[in-house]
Each structure stands twice: as C-alpha cells, then as structure tokens.
Coordinates of C-alpha atoms in Angstrom, one line a residue:
I12 CA 0.0 0.0 0.0
T13 CA 1.2 3.5 -0.8
N14 CA 0.0 6.4 1.4
K15 CA 1.5 9.9 1.6
D16 CA -0.3 10.8 4.8
L17 CA 1.1 8.6 7.7
E18 CA -1.5 10.1 10.1
K19 CA -4.3 8.7 8.1
L20 CA -3.3 5.1 7.5
P21 CA -6.4 2.9 6.7
Q22 CA -7.7 0.3 9.1
V23 CA -6.7 -3.2 8.0
K24 CA -8.4 -6.6 8.2
I25 CA -6.7 -9.8 7.2
D26 CA -8.0 -13.3 6.6
F27 CA -5.0 -15.7 7.0
D28 CA -7.0 -18.7 5.5
D29 CA -6.7 -20.4 8.9
G30 CA -10.5 -20.8 9.4
L31 CA -10.9 -17.7 11.6
G32 CA -12.0 -15.3 8.9
F33 CA -11.1 -11.6 8.8
R34 CA -9.6 -10.0 11.9
N35 CA -8.7 -6.4 12.7
I36 CA -4.9 -5.8 12.5
E37 CA -2.9 -2.9 13.9
W38 CA 0.0 -1.5 11.9
D39 CA 3.4 -3.0 12.9
Q40 CA 1.5 -5.7 14.9
I41 CA 3.1 -9.2 14.9
I42 CA 0.5 -11.9 14.3
S43 CA 0.9 -15.7 14.9
T44 CA -1.3 -18.0 13.0
Y45 CA -1.5 -21.8 13.0
Y46 CA -2.4 -24.3 10.3
V47 CA -3.3 -28.0 10.7
N48 CA -1.0 -30.4 9.1
N49 CA -3.1 -32.9 7.1
F50 CA 0.0 -35.0 6.2
N51 CA 1.0 -32.6 3.4
K52 CA 4.2 -30.8 4.0
F53 CA 3.6 -28.2 1.3
V54 CA 0.2 -26.4 1.4
E55 CA -1.1 -23.5 -0.7
K56 CA -2.8 -20.8 1.3
E57 CA -4.6 -17.7 0.3
I58 CA -4.3 -14.5 2.4
K59 CA -6.9 -11.7 1.9
V60 CA -6.1 -8.2 3.0
Q61 CA -8.8 -5.5 3.2
F62 CA -8.0 -1.8 3.6
L63 CA -11.0 0.1 5.0
D64 CA -11.8 3.8 4.8
I65 CA -10.4 4.1 1.3
V66 CA -12.2 4.5 -2.0
C67 CA -11.9 0.8 -2.9
D68 CA -12.3 -1.7 0.0
I69 CA -12.2 -4.9 -2.2
P70 CA -9.8 -7.4 -0.5
T71 CA -6.4 -7.9 -2.1
T72 CA -5.6 -11.5 -2.3
F73 CA -2.2 -13.2 -2.1
K74 CA -1.5 -16.9 -2.8
F75 CA 1.6 -18.6 -1.4
N76 CA 3.0 -22.0 -0.4
I77 CA 3.9 -22.7 3.2
V78 CA 5.9 -25.5 4.6
L79 CA 4.3 -27.0 7.7
V80 CA 6.8 -28.0 10.4
E81 CA 6.6 -31.6 11.5
L82 CA 9.0 -32.9 14.0
I83 CA 10.2 -36.3 12.6
E84 CA 11.6 -38.7 15.1
P85 CA 14.4 -41.0 13.8
D86 CA 13.6 -44.6 13.1
E87 CA 16.4 -45.7 15.4
V88 CA 19.0 -44.1 17.8
I89 CA 22.3 -45.7 18.8
Y90 CA 25.2 -44.4 20.7
A91 CA 28.9 -44.7 19.8
D92 CA 29.7 -45.7 23.4
D93 CA 27.8 -49.0 22.7
L94 CA 29.9 -49.8 19.6
D95 CA 33.2 -51.7 19.4
F96 CA 36.0 -51.3 16.9
S97 CA 35.7 -54.1 14.3
C98 CA 39.2 -53.1 13.2
A99 CA 41.3 -51.4 15.9
V100 CA 42.1 -47.8 15.2
T101 CA 44.2 -45.7 17.7
D102 CA 46.0 -42.5 17.7
S103 CA 49.7 -42.5 18.4
N104 CA 49.1 -40.0 21.3
P105 CA 47.5 -41.9 24.2
I106 CA 45.5 -38.9 25.4
Y107 CA 43.1 -39.3 22.5
T108 CA 40.3 -41.8 23.2
P109 CA 36.9 -42.2 21.5
G110 CA 34.4 -39.5 22.4
Q111 CA 30.7 -39.9 22.7
A112 CA 28.1 -39.5 19.9
K113 CA 24.4 -40.0 19.4
V114 CA 23.5 -41.5 16.0
S115 CA 20.0 -40.9 14.6
I116 CA 19.0 -43.1 11.7
R117 CA 16.2 -42.5 9.2
Y118 CA 15.9 -45.6 7.0
A119 CA 14.9 -45.0 3.3
N120 CA 12.6 -48.0 3.8
S121 CA 11.2 -47.7 7.3
D122 CA 9.3 -51.0 6.9
D123 CA 12.4 -53.3 7.4
F124 CA 14.9 -51.0 9.2
R125 CA 17.9 -52.0 7.1
I126 CA 20.8 -49.9 6.0
R127 CA 21.4 -50.4 2.3
K128 CA 22.5 -47.0 0.9
P129 CA 24.0 -44.8 3.7
V130 CA 24.9 -41.2 3.8
I131 CA 26.6 -40.2 7.0
L132 CA 26.2 -36.5 8.1
V133 CA 28.6 -35.3 10.7
E134 CA 27.8 -32.2 12.7
G135 CA 30.2 -29.3 13.2
F136 CA 31.2 -27.1 16.1
E137 CA 28.4 -25.9 18.3
G138 CA 28.6 -23.3 21.0
S139 CA 25.8 -24.7 23.2
L140 CA 27.0 -26.0 26.6
Q141 CA 24.3 -28.6 27.0
D142 CA 25.0 -32.2 26.1
Y143 CA 24.6 -32.8 22.3
G144 CA 23.8 -29.1 21.8
I145 CA 20.7 -27.8 20.3
I146 CA 21.3 -28.7 16.6
N147 CA 19.9 -32.3 16.6
Y148 CA 18.4 -34.6 14.1
E149 CA 14.8 -33.6 14.9
G150 CA 15.4 -29.9 14.5
V151 CA 17.5 -30.3 11.3
S152 CA 15.0 -32.7 9.6
A153 CA 12.1 -30.4 10.5
G154 CA 13.9 -27.2 9.5
Y155 CA 13.1 -25.7 12.9
I156 CA 15.7 -25.6 15.6
E157 CA 15.0 -24.3 19.1
D158 CA 17.4 -23.1 21.7
S159 CA 17.3 -23.9 25.4
E160 CA 14.6 -21.2 25.9
Q161 CA 12.5 -22.7 23.1
E162 CA 13.2 -19.7 20.9
R163 CA 13.9 -20.3 17.2
A164 CA 17.7 -20.5 16.4
Y165 CA 20.0 -21.1 13.4
E166 CA 17.3 -20.1 10.9
W167 CA 19.9 -20.3 8.1
L168 CA 19.8 -24.1 8.6
N169 CA 16.1 -24.3 7.7
E170 CA 16.6 -25.7 4.2
L171 CA 18.6 -28.7 5.5
G172 CA 15.2 -30.3 6.3
L173 CA 14.5 -30.3 2.6
V174 CA 17.9 -31.8 1.9
Y175 CA 17.2 -34.6 4.3
D176 CA 13.8 -35.2 2.7
S177 CA 15.4 -35.2 -0.8
L178 CA 18.0 -37.7 0.3
S179 CA 15.4 -40.0 1.9
K180 CA 13.2 -39.9 -1.2
N181 CA 16.2 -40.8 -3.4
G182 CA 16.8 -44.0 -1.4
Y183 CA 19.5 -42.9 1.0
D184 CA 19.5 -44.1 4.6
I185 CA 20.4 -41.0 6.7
I186 CA 22.9 -41.5 9.5
H187 CA 23.0 -38.2 11.5
V188 CA 26.0 -38.0 13.9
D189 CA 25.6 -35.7 16.9
F190 CA 28.5 -35.4 19.3
K191 CA 27.9 -35.1 23.0
N192 CA 30.5 -32.5 23.2
S193 CA 31.4 -30.8 19.9
R194 CA 34.2 -28.9 21.7
E195 CA 35.9 -32.2 22.4
Y196 CA 39.3 -33.0 20.8
I197 CA 38.8 -33.5 17.1
Q198 CA 40.8 -36.8 17.5
N199 CA 38.4 -38.1 20.2
N200 CA 35.2 -37.4 18.2
G201 CA 37.1 -38.7 15.1
L202 CA 37.7 -42.1 16.8
A203 CA 34.0 -42.2 17.8
L204 CA 33.1 -41.7 14.1
V205 CA 35.5 -44.6 13.1
K206 CA 33.3 -46.9 15.2
I207 CA 30.2 -45.5 13.6
I208 CA 31.6 -46.0 10.1
Q209 CA 32.6 -49.6 10.9
Y210 CA 29.1 -50.2 12.3
V211 CA 27.4 -48.9 9.1
N212 CA 29.7 -51.1 7.0
A213 CA 28.9 -54.1 9.1
K214 CA 25.2 -53.5 8.5
L215 CA 25.8 -53.2 4.7
E216 CA 27.5 -56.6 4.7
E217 CA 24.8 -58.0 6.9
N218 CA 22.1 -56.7 4.5
K219 CA 24.1 -57.9 1.4
S220 CA 24.4 -54.4 0.0
N221 CA 27.2 -53.5 -2.4
E222 CA 26.8 -49.7 -1.8
K223 CA 29.6 -47.6 -0.5
L224 CA 29.4 -44.8 2.0
V225 CA 28.9 -41.1 1.4
V226 CA 30.3 -39.0 4.3
I227 CA 29.4 -35.3 4.6
G228 CA 31.0 -33.2 7.3
A229 CA 29.6 -29.8 8.3
S230 CA 32.4 -27.3 9.1
M231 CA 34.4 -28.9 11.9
G232 CA 32.6 -32.1 11.1
G233 CA 34.7 -32.1 7.9
L234 CA 37.9 -32.1 10.0
I235 CA 36.5 -34.9 12.2
S236 CA 35.5 -37.0 9.3
H237 CA 38.7 -36.4 7.4
Y238 CA 40.7 -37.5 10.5
A239 CA 38.5 -40.6 10.9
I240 CA 38.9 -41.7 7.3
R241 CA 42.6 -41.0 7.1
M242 CA 43.3 -42.9 10.4
M243 CA 41.5 -45.9 9.0
E244 CA 43.6 -45.8 5.8
L245 CA 46.9 -45.5 7.8
Q246 CA 46.0 -48.5 9.9
D247 CA 44.7 -50.7 7.0
C248 CA 41.1 -50.6 8.1
C249 CA 38.6 -50.5 5.2
H250 CA 36.3 -47.4 5.4
N251 CA 34.4 -48.2 2.2
V252 CA 33.9 -44.5 1.5
R253 CA 33.3 -43.5 -2.1
L254 CA 32.6 -39.8 -1.5
W255 CA 33.6 -37.5 1.2
A256 CA 32.4 -33.9 1.2
T257 CA 32.7 -30.9 3.4

C-alpha cells in the first residue's frame, strides 16, 4: 500500500486462511497463526487483505505456499559408546580416546529397518554447553531448531530439512551423527566416528548391499570425518567411502 499521509493510515483486516476469517490488525503488529498439518508438508494458502476507509475496499488476495513444520523422530537411535571397533584404530598420542556421539538413523525403507544406501552426516562445532547441543536430528529434519529457551535459532539451517527429505526420497539411509561435546578434541570425536563407520559397513555386509558410504562433514565435522577416514587408511582398516564432502 502507498499512502502519503502517515497520520491517516487505513484500518486493516486480514484473513489468513486459517479458518478464523477476517480479523482487525494494527499496523506493525506481529501476528501468529497456525495451520493444521493434514500430512501434506507443502500447502497452498490464500491471504486476503482488506483496507478500510479508502475508496476501494475490495480485498487484495495473495496466494503462497507454506511449509508445515513436522518434528520427525528418527527410526532408530544408537550411541557410539555402545559400539566396538571391528578393526582397531588408535592415535599415536594416548591422550586421545573415543568421544561420545548420538547416531540418529532414518531408513529409506522404514518398513524393514535395514541400512542399504547410507549417507553419514557429521555435525560441526556448536557453542551450546548442553549435552549434544541444540542442533539435533529432529530440528534439522524439521527445518526448525529451538534453543534452550524454546526460541527459534539457526534459521539459516532451515533448508537442511528439505535436503534430508530429498536424500530420503532418493533412497538414502540418513545417518546423523551428533557429538555429545562438539568442543571435544577432534581426534576423540574422530575415533567415535570410526566406530560408527565400521558399524554402518557391518550393516551393509549383513544386508548384502554393495553400496559404498557417502560421508558429509559440516564445518568442523569435515575435519573430524577427514581425520577418521585418514586414520582408517593409515591403519589398514577399510572405510568403504566412495565420496567425502565438506
């Protein structure tokens, strides 16, 4: 709307297509509205805006697509602490020992819970002091991450949820690695990742899959995954990785 006289702004009514009809809105007012998710992630909505006290009070209509947030629980969760090395990997410096990590798995075929085409996604550095931080599988896959005060955070990561959906629809089993302490030594978290890589490879063999691993490290996760893969190579342990990206 264009109006030269700021002292005579028209009254506004808006219908957010949320079933509540038109409501009076104040200028600069923040409005929250809620839509029911009928199992469709992408929904077209129609907003109608009506300006009163002007010559033409016919509603202006906008159509747009919205993405409904749905928190998706992983199909399975395992912890690196519970895994053993199938091929021993150690660092020459004895102060480095395997760290702790939570592994959230979304199977491409959730009917049989079998890893056949894995992509391992390794988190990067996180400043949060709480265990496992606030950037977790649930928040990333939903495209909605909350901080400890339940305020939205890391909005620039929103589109990662669409990436996860795309990977899943293309047949990839998503292995999301979340370190208990991302500020831990890179070597410690790297050794934990070695155990995870060996676990995934064991599952591929068990499920008679000839697929190789794709490993993607975000920021410091790139350093951690590079360390893990290189240490396996130096100690003659097969990592079975066809693609590493960071």
